CSV table of C-alpha atoms in Angstrom, one decimal:
chain,number,residue,atom,x,y,z
A,57,MET,CA,119.1,108.2,0.9
A,58,LYS,CA,123.0,109.2,1.0
A,59,ASN,CA,124.0,106.1,2.8
A,60,ARG,CA,121.8,103.7,0.8
A,61,ILE,CA,123.4,105.1,-2.4
A,62,LYS,CA,126.9,104.8,-1.2
A,63,GLU,CA,126.2,100.9,-0.1
A,64,LEU,CA,124.6,100.1,-3.6
A,65,ALA,CA,127.4,102.0,-5.3
A,66,GLN,CA,130.2,99.9,-3.5
A,67,GLN,CA,128.0,96.8,-4.0
A,68,TYR,CA,127.8,97.3,-7.8
A,69,ALA,CA,131.4,98.8,-8.5
A,70,PRO,CA,132.9,95.4,-9.4
A,71,GLU,CA,130.3,94.6,-11.7
A,72,PHE,CA,130.5,98.2,-13.3
A,73,VAL,CA,134.5,98.2,-13.4
A,74,ALA,CA,133.8,94.9,-15.6
A,75,ILE,CA,131.4,96.9,-17.7
A,76,ARG,CA,133.8,99.5,-18.2
A,77,ARG,CA,136.6,97.3,-19.2
A,78,HIS,CA,134.0,95.7,-21.9
A,79,ILE,CA,133.1,99.0,-23.2
A,80,HIS,CA,137.1,99.9,-23.1
A,81,SER,CA,137.9,96.8,-25.1
A,82,HIS,CA,135.2,97.4,-27.9
A,83,PRO,CA,135.7,101.0,-28.8
A,84,GLU,CA,133.6,102.7,-31.5
A,85,LEU,CA,134.0,105.9,-33.7
A,86,SER,CA,131.8,108.8,-33.5
A,87,PHE,CA,128.3,108.0,-35.0
A,88,GLN,CA,129.6,104.4,-35.8
A,89,GLU,CA,128.6,103.2,-31.9
A,90,TYR,CA,126.2,100.3,-32.8
A,91,GLU,CA,127.4,97.7,-30.7
A,92,THR,CA,127.8,99.9,-27.6
A,93,SER,CA,124.3,101.1,-28.0
A,94,LYS,CA,123.0,97.2,-28.2
A,95,PHE,CA,125.1,96.6,-25.1
A,96,LEU,CA,123.5,99.5,-23.2
A,97,GLN,CA,120.3,98.2,-24.3
A,98,GLN,CA,120.8,94.9,-22.9
A,99,LYS,CA,121.8,96.5,-19.8
A,100,LEU,CA,119.0,98.6,-19.5
A,101,ASP,CA,116.6,95.9,-20.1
A,102,GLU,CA,118.4,93.7,-17.4
A,103,PHE,CA,117.8,96.5,-14.9
A,104,GLY,CA,114.3,96.9,-16.0
A,105,VAL,CA,114.6,100.5,-17.2
A,106,SER,CA,112.4,102.0,-20.3
A,107,TYR,CA,114.2,103.7,-23.0
A,108,THR,CA,113.8,104.9,-26.5
A,109,ALA,CA,117.0,104.1,-28.8
A,110,GLY,CA,117.9,105.3,-32.4
A,111,ILE,CA,117.9,108.8,-31.2
A,112,ALA,CA,120.5,110.5,-33.7
A,113,GLY,CA,121.4,107.3,-34.9
A,114,THR,CA,122.9,105.2,-32.0
A,115,GLY,CA,121.7,107.4,-29.0
A,116,ILE,CA,119.3,106.2,-26.2
A,117,ILE,CA,117.1,108.1,-23.9
A,118,ALA,CA,116.2,106.3,-20.9
A,119,THR,CA,113.5,107.4,-18.3
A,120,ILE,CA,113.1,106.8,-14.6
A,121,GLU,CA,109.9,108.0,-12.8
A,122,GLY,CA,110.1,108.5,-9.1
A,123,LYS,CA,107.3,109.5,-6.9
A,124,ASN,CA,105.1,112.6,-8.4
A,125,PRO,CA,107.0,112.3,-11.6
A,126,SER,CA,106.0,115.7,-13.1
A,127,SER,CA,107.2,117.5,-10.2
A,128,LYS,CA,110.8,117.9,-11.7
A,129,THR,CA,113.1,116.5,-14.3
A,130,ILE,CA,116.6,116.0,-14.1
A,131,ALA,CA,118.8,114.8,-17.0
A,132,LEU,CA,121.8,112.9,-16.8
A,133,ARG,CA,124.2,112.8,-19.9
A,134,ALA,CA,126.9,110.3,-21.1
A,135,ASP,CA,128.8,110.4,-24.4
A,136,ILE,CA,129.8,106.9,-25.7
A,137,ASP,CA,132.1,107.3,-28.7
A,138,ALA,CA,135.6,106.7,-28.7
A,139,LEU,CA,138.8,108.0,-30.8
A,140,PRO,CA,140.6,107.3,-33.9
A,141,ILE,CA,143.9,106.4,-31.6
A,142,THR,CA,145.8,103.4,-31.6
A,143,GLU,CA,146.1,102.1,-27.7
A,144,ALA,CA,149.4,101.3,-26.5
A,145,ASN,CA,148.5,100.4,-23.1
A,146,ASP,CA,149.4,96.7,-22.0
A,147,VAL,CA,146.3,95.8,-20.1
A,148,PRO,CA,143.6,93.0,-20.1
A,149,TYR,CA,141.1,95.4,-21.5
A,150,LYS,CA,143.2,96.9,-24.2
A,151,SER,CA,141.2,98.0,-27.4
A,152,LEU,CA,140.2,94.9,-29.6
A,153,ASN,CA,139.4,97.2,-32.6
A,154,THR,CA,142.7,98.5,-34.0
A,155,GLY,CA,143.2,101.9,-34.5
A,156,VAL,CA,140.2,102.9,-32.3
A,157,MET,CA,140.5,103.7,-28.3
A,158,HIS,CA,138.4,105.1,-25.5
A,159,ALA,CA,141.2,107.7,-24.8
A,160,CYS,CA,138.8,110.3,-23.6
A,161,GLY,CA,137.2,108.5,-21.0
A,162,HIS,CA,133.7,108.2,-22.6
A,163,ASP,CA,133.9,104.5,-21.5
A,164,VAL,CA,133.9,105.8,-17.9
A,165,HIS,CA,131.2,108.3,-18.4
A,166,THR,CA,129.1,105.8,-19.7
A,167,THR,CA,129.7,103.3,-17.1
A,168,CYS,CA,129.1,105.8,-14.3
A,169,VAL,CA,125.8,107.0,-15.7
A,170,LEU,CA,124.7,103.3,-16.5
A,171,GLY,CA,125.6,102.5,-12.8
A,172,ALA,CA,123.7,105.5,-11.6
A,173,THR,CA,120.8,104.4,-13.6
A,174,ARG,CA,120.5,101.1,-12.1
A,175,ILE,CA,120.5,102.6,-8.5
A,176,LEU,CA,118.0,105.2,-9.5
A,177,GLN,CA,115.8,102.5,-11.0
A,178,GLN,CA,116.1,100.4,-7.9
A,179,LEU,CA,115.5,103.5,-5.4
A,180,LYS,CA,112.6,105.0,-7.8
A,181,ASP,CA,109.9,104.8,-4.9
A,182,GLU,CA,112.0,106.8,-2.5
A,183,PHE,CA,112.6,110.1,-4.5
A,184,GLU,CA,110.8,112.8,-6.2
A,185,GLY,CA,110.4,113.5,-9.9
A,186,THR,CA,111.7,112.1,-13.4
A,187,ILE,CA,115.1,111.3,-14.2
A,188,LYS,CA,116.1,111.3,-17.9
A,189,VAL,CA,119.2,109.7,-19.0
A,190,LEU,CA,120.8,110.3,-22.4
A,191,PHE,CA,123.6,108.2,-23.9
A,192,GLN,CA,124.7,110.5,-26.5
A,193,PRO,CA,126.8,109.4,-29.6
A,194,GLY,CA,129.2,111.7,-31.6
A,195,GLU,CA,130.9,114.0,-29.0
A,196,GLU,CA,134.0,113.8,-30.5
A,197,LYS,CA,133.1,114.8,-34.3
A,198,HIS,CA,131.2,117.7,-35.8
A,199,PRO,CA,128.4,118.7,-35.8
A,200,GLY,CA,128.2,116.7,-32.1
A,201,GLY,CA,125.9,114.1,-31.1
A,202,ALA,CA,124.4,116.6,-28.5
A,203,SER,CA,123.3,119.0,-31.3
A,204,LEU,CA,121.5,116.0,-33.0
A,205,MET,CA,120.0,114.7,-29.8
A,206,ILE,CA,118.5,118.1,-29.1
A,207,GLN,CA,117.0,118.2,-32.7
A,208,GLU,CA,115.3,115.1,-32.1
A,209,GLY,CA,113.6,116.2,-29.0
A,210,ALA,CA,116.1,114.9,-26.1
A,211,LEU,CA,115.2,118.4,-24.2
A,212,GLU,CA,111.7,118.0,-24.4
A,213,ASN,CA,108.6,115.7,-23.2
A,214,PRO,CA,109.5,116.4,-20.5
A,215,ARG,CA,111.9,119.2,-20.6
A,216,PRO,CA,114.7,119.1,-17.8
A,217,ASP,CA,115.0,121.6,-15.0
A,218,ALA,CA,118.6,120.9,-14.9
A,219,ILE,CA,121.3,118.5,-16.8
A,220,LEU,CA,124.3,117.2,-15.2
A,221,GLY,CA,127.2,115.5,-17.1
A,222,MET,CA,130.7,114.9,-15.9
A,223,HIS,CA,134.2,114.4,-17.5
A,224,VAL,CA,137.1,112.5,-16.4
A,225,GLN,CA,140.4,114.6,-15.2
A,226,PRO,CA,143.7,112.4,-15.1
A,227,SER,CA,145.2,115.3,-13.4
A,228,MET,CA,143.1,115.1,-10.4
A,229,GLU,CA,143.3,112.0,-8.0
A,230,ALA,CA,140.9,109.5,-8.1
A,231,GLY,CA,138.1,110.2,-5.1
A,232,LYS,CA,137.7,113.8,-6.1
A,233,LEU,CA,135.5,115.9,-7.9
A,234,GLY,CA,136.1,119.2,-9.6
A,235,PHE,CA,133.4,122.1,-10.0
A,236,ARG,CA,133.3,125.6,-11.6
A,237,ALA,CA,130.3,127.9,-12.1
A,238,GLY,CA,130.0,130.4,-15.1
A,239,GLN,CA,131.7,130.3,-18.3
A,240,TYR,CA,133.7,126.9,-18.1
A,241,MET,CA,134.8,125.5,-21.7
A,242,ALA,CA,135.4,127.6,-24.8
A,243,SER,CA,133.8,127.3,-28.2
A,244,ALA,CA,135.6,125.6,-30.9
A,245,ASP,CA,135.5,126.5,-34.5
A,246,GLU,CA,137.7,125.1,-37.5
A,247,ILE,CA,139.5,127.5,-39.8
A,248,TYR,CA,140.1,126.5,-43.5
A,249,ILE,CA,142.2,128.8,-45.5
A,250,THR,CA,143.6,128.3,-49.3
A,251,ILE,CA,145.7,131.1,-50.6
A,252,LYS,CA,146.1,130.9,-54.7
A,253,GLY,CA,148.4,132.6,-57.1
A,254,LYS,CA,150.5,132.3,-60.0
A,255,GLY,CA,153.2,129.8,-59.2
A,256,GLY,CA,156.5,129.5,-61.2
A,257,HIS,CA,160.3,129.1,-60.9
A,258,ALA,CA,161.8,130.0,-57.4
A,259,ALA,CA,164.5,131.9,-59.1
A,260,LEU,CA,161.8,134.3,-60.8
A,261,PRO,CA,159.4,135.4,-57.9
A,262,HIS,CA,159.0,138.5,-59.7
A,263,LEU,CA,156.9,136.4,-62.1
A,264,THR,CA,155.1,134.7,-59.5
A,265,VAL,CA,152.8,135.2,-56.7
A,266,ASP,CA,154.5,133.7,-53.7
A,267,THR,CA,151.9,131.9,-51.9
A,268,ILE,CA,154.2,130.6,-49.3
A,269,LEU,CA,155.2,134.1,-48.4
A,270,VAL,CA,151.5,135.4,-48.3
A,271,ALA,CA,150.7,132.5,-46.2
A,272,SER,CA,153.6,133.1,-43.8
A,273,HIS,CA,152.7,136.6,-43.4
A,274,LEU,CA,149.1,135.7,-42.7
A,275,VAL,CA,150.0,133.0,-39.9
A,276,VAL,CA,151.9,135.9,-38.2
A,277,SER,CA,149.2,138.6,-38.8
A,278,LEU,CA,146.2,136.5,-37.6
A,279,GLN,CA,147.8,136.4,-34.1
A,280,GLN,CA,147.0,140.1,-34.0
A,281,VAL,CA,143.0,139.3,-34.2
A,282,ILE,CA,143.1,138.5,-30.4
A,283,SER,CA,146.1,140.5,-29.2
A,284,ARG,CA,144.6,143.6,-30.6
A,285,ASN,CA,140.9,143.1,-30.8
A,286,ASN,CA,139.7,140.9,-28.0
A,287,ASN,CA,139.2,142.1,-24.3
A,288,PRO,CA,142.4,140.7,-22.4
A,289,PHE,CA,140.1,139.6,-19.7
A,290,SER,CA,138.3,137.1,-21.8
A,291,PRO,CA,140.3,134.1,-22.7
A,292,SER,CA,140.5,133.4,-26.5
A,293,VAL,CA,143.0,131.3,-28.7
A,294,LEU,CA,143.9,131.3,-32.4
A,295,SER,CA,146.1,128.4,-33.5
A,296,ILE,CA,147.2,127.9,-37.0
A,297,CYS,CA,147.9,124.2,-37.0
A,298,ALA,CA,148.8,123.1,-40.5
A,299,PHE,CA,150.7,124.7,-43.2
A,300,ASN,CA,150.6,122.5,-46.5
A,301,GLY,CA,152.2,124.0,-49.8
A,302,GLY,CA,155.0,123.0,-52.0
A,303,TYR,CA,156.8,120.1,-53.0
A,304,THR,CA,160.5,120.6,-53.9
A,305,THR,CA,163.0,123.4,-53.4
A,306,ASN,CA,162.8,125.6,-56.5
A,307,VAL,CA,159.3,125.8,-57.4
A,308,ILE,CA,156.9,128.3,-55.8
A,309,PRO,CA,153.5,126.9,-55.6
A,310,SER,CA,150.1,127.8,-56.9
A,311,GLU,CA,148.3,127.1,-53.7
A,312,VAL,CA,149.0,126.9,-50.2
A,313,LYS,CA,146.5,125.5,-47.5
A,314,LEU,CA,146.3,126.6,-43.8
A,315,MET,CA,144.2,125.0,-41.2
A,316,GLY,CA,143.5,125.9,-37.5
A,317,THR,CA,141.1,126.2,-34.7
A,318,PHE,CA,139.6,129.4,-32.9
A,319,ARG,CA,138.5,129.2,-29.2
A,320,ALA,CA,136.7,131.8,-27.3
A,321,MET,CA,134.7,131.9,-23.9
A,322,ASP,CA,132.2,135.0,-25.1
A,323,GLU,CA,129.7,134.2,-28.0
A,324,THR,CA,129.4,137.7,-29.1
A,325,TRP,CA,133.4,137.9,-29.5
A,326,ARG,CA,133.2,134.7,-30.8
A,327,PHE,CA,131.5,135.7,-34.1
A,328,LYS,CA,132.8,138.9,-34.1
A,329,ALA,CA,136.3,137.6,-34.5
A,330,HIS,CA,135.1,135.5,-37.5
A,331,GLU,CA,134.4,138.8,-39.4
A,332,ILE,CA,138.0,140.1,-38.3
A,333,ILE,CA,139.6,136.9,-39.5
A,334,ARG,CA,137.8,136.8,-42.6
A,335,LYS,CA,138.4,140.5,-43.2
A,336,GLN,CA,142.3,140.6,-42.2
A,337,ALA,CA,143.2,137.6,-44.3
A,338,THR,CA,141.3,138.8,-47.4
A,339,GLU,CA,142.9,142.3,-47.3
A,340,LEU,CA,146.5,141.0,-46.6
A,341,ALA,CA,146.2,138.3,-49.4
A,342,HIS,CA,144.9,140.8,-51.8
A,343,ALA,CA,147.2,143.3,-51.1
A,344,MET,CA,150.2,140.7,-52.0
A,345,GLY,CA,148.4,139.8,-55.1
A,346,ALA,CA,147.1,136.6,-54.2
A,347,GLU,CA,143.6,135.1,-54.1
A,348,ILE,CA,141.9,133.4,-50.9
A,349,ASP,CA,139.1,131.4,-49.9
A,350,ILE,CA,138.1,131.2,-46.0
A,351,GLU,CA,135.7,128.6,-44.7
A,352,ILE,CA,134.9,128.9,-40.6
A,353,LEU,CA,133.3,125.7,-39.7
A,354,VAL,CA,131.3,126.7,-36.8
A,355,GLY,CA,131.5,124.1,-34.2
A,356,TYR,CA,130.4,123.6,-30.4
A,357,PRO,CA,129.6,127.0,-28.6
A,358,CYS,CA,130.8,127.9,-25.1
A,359,LEU,CA,129.9,125.6,-22.1
A,360,TYR,CA,128.3,127.7,-19.4
A,361,ASN,CA,127.7,125.9,-16.0
A,362,ASN,CA,124.5,127.6,-14.5
A,363,GLU,CA,125.4,129.1,-11.1
A,364,ALA,CA,122.4,128.1,-9.2
A,365,VAL,CA,122.6,124.6,-10.4
A,366,THR,CA,126.3,124.3,-10.2
A,367,GLY,CA,126.4,125.6,-6.4
A,368,LYS,CA,123.6,122.9,-5.5
A,369,ALA,CA,125.7,120.2,-7.1
A,370,ARG,CA,128.7,121.1,-5.6
A,371,SER,CA,127.0,121.1,-2.1
A,372,LEU,CA,125.5,117.8,-2.9
A,373,ALA,CA,129.0,116.5,-3.7
A,374,GLU,CA,130.4,117.8,-0.6
A,375,GLU,CA,127.9,116.1,1.7
A,376,TYR,CA,128.1,112.9,-0.5
A,377,LEU,CA,132.1,112.7,-0.5
A,378,GLY,CA,133.1,115.3,2.1
A,379,LEU,CA,134.5,118.7,1.7
A,380,PRO,CA,138.4,117.9,1.4
A,381,ASN,CA,137.3,115.7,-1.6
A,382,VAL,CA,135.7,118.6,-3.7
A,383,GLU,CA,137.6,121.2,-5.5
A,384,ASP,CA,137.6,124.2,-7.4
A,385,THR,CA,138.6,123.3,-11.3
A,386,GLU,CA,139.9,125.9,-13.8
A,387,VAL,CA,138.5,127.6,-16.8
A,388,ARG,CA,139.5,125.1,-19.8
A,389,MET,CA,140.1,126.2,-23.5
A,390,GLY,CA,139.0,122.8,-24.6
A,391,ALA,CA,135.6,122.2,-25.9
A,392,GLU,CA,132.6,120.1,-25.5
A,393,ASP,CA,129.5,119.3,-27.1
A,394,PHE,CA,127.6,119.2,-23.7
A,395,ALA,CA,127.7,123.1,-24.2
A,396,PHE,CA,124.7,122.7,-26.6
A,397,TYR,CA,122.5,121.4,-23.5
A,398,SER,CA,124.0,124.1,-21.4
A,399,GLN,CA,122.7,126.8,-24.1
A,400,ILE,CA,119.2,125.4,-23.4
A,401,VAL,CA,118.6,124.3,-20.1
A,402,PRO,CA,120.4,125.0,-16.5
A,403,ALA,CA,123.5,122.7,-16.6
A,404,CYS,CA,126.2,121.4,-14.6
A,405,PHE,CA,129.5,119.7,-16.1
A,406,PHE,CA,131.9,118.8,-13.4
A,407,ARG,CA,135.0,116.7,-13.4
A,408,LEU,CA,135.7,113.2,-11.9
A,409,GLY,CA,139.1,112.5,-10.8
A,410,THR,CA,140.8,109.5,-12.4
A,411,GLY,CA,144.3,110.1,-11.8
A,412,ASN,CA,146.9,107.9,-9.6
A,413,ILE,CA,150.4,109.3,-9.3
A,414,SER,CA,151.6,106.6,-7.2
A,415,ARG,CA,150.4,103.9,-9.6
A,416,GLY,CA,151.7,105.8,-12.6
A,417,ILE,CA,148.1,106.8,-13.9
A,418,THR,CA,148.8,110.3,-15.0
A,419,SER,CA,148.6,110.1,-18.8
A,420,GLY,CA,146.4,112.9,-20.4
A,421,VAL,CA,143.2,112.3,-22.5
A,422,HIS,CA,143.5,111.8,-26.3
A,423,THR,CA,147.1,110.1,-25.7
A,424,PRO,CA,147.5,106.3,-26.6
A,425,THR,CA,148.7,105.6,-22.9
A,426,PHE,CA,145.6,107.1,-21.3
A,427,ASP,CA,144.0,104.9,-18.4
A,428,VAL,CA,142.0,105.4,-15.2
A,429,ASP,CA,142.1,104.4,-11.5
A,430,GLU,CA,139.1,102.5,-11.6
A,431,SER,CA,138.4,103.6,-8.2
A,432,ALA,CA,136.9,106.5,-9.6
A,433,ILE,CA,134.0,104.5,-10.9
A,434,GLU,CA,132.3,103.8,-7.6
A,435,VAL,CA,132.7,107.3,-6.8
A,436,GLY,CA,130.9,108.5,-10.4
A,437,ILE,CA,128.2,106.1,-10.1
A,438,GLY,CA,127.1,107.3,-6.2
A,439,THR,CA,127.8,110.8,-7.1
A,440,MET,CA,125.4,111.0,-10.2
A,441,ALA,CA,122.8,108.9,-8.4
A,442,TYR,CA,122.9,111.1,-5.3
A,443,LEU,CA,123.0,114.5,-7.2
A,444,ALA,CA,120.0,113.3,-9.2
A,445,THR,CA,118.0,112.1,-6.6
A,446,GLN,CA,118.6,115.4,-4.1
A,447,PHE,CA,117.9,118.3,-6.7
A,448,GLN,CA,114.6,120.2,-5.9
């Protein structure tokens, strides 16, 4: 099976490089992936794969039944949305949609999973079980397309025994894969704070509530939420990233707005921290004479890689690519809505190396110059197909 999949991945690689370029040049924002979804449906029709479209708007669930289809179910997931970034690359497949770019590799994820789907459909008489393929919208935007796919039954009928997903990693050379078991990626919550008070002339601060000063104390104070409340062996981040208030040199404003993000690797600590943030910010503002509104928008949960599933996936990847091409990857404080799946069924989310230092392909994700070494596509297609067929 391994050699057969390698042959097919190599055979189809040029076709799927072209597919990746088509998807890359026609990016669509989260929950607006209408043409991308149509394109994927056309390809699934060509490959003879059965599917249901319109899941969570533009999502697709494809199904491939092998021998004894009820024996097991393995799910593969790809995200199909792009980002509101203007591409700066001068390449033939540059984005044709101004201000929208596949700057996070979702075009690669989708291409690799689609390629694996073609191979799996071709080999369906040679492996056991059912493969469920999720082409998911809206990974980049709250509440996350994964949560909506789940609400619409993506993990039922049949329920997967395991789910696999992958993500490009430009800091890892193309041809390599990265795995990590256990807690892998952080939860991500958005913090919105509005501080209110009587504004007035800067020369008469005693007649005002200095909202700028209150907000400044609050930005500093919030750093203690983690440093003096969190277990130092559990990674966590609180960053205030926007401070908006005032409009001139001599007026104390009546309102200041702060925005930030809170990340954690532990779900219990995550929600305890929300309570501390609210209490500490409220009491500080009131002590300084201000009023305060706080909204914490609960986002993606922690992404947990099941130890058994990840261990199996890594072992299979070593069989497929060779031990030197499979690496450990680090805990990441970034977030991914694949985490929603990982909270429900045993999951493995791994990294696909897409960098090439010698060719200058080193830009990080979410940047206007992000690109990939397209040799990674053959690796991604083959690995996904091999893992799906070999899970028992």
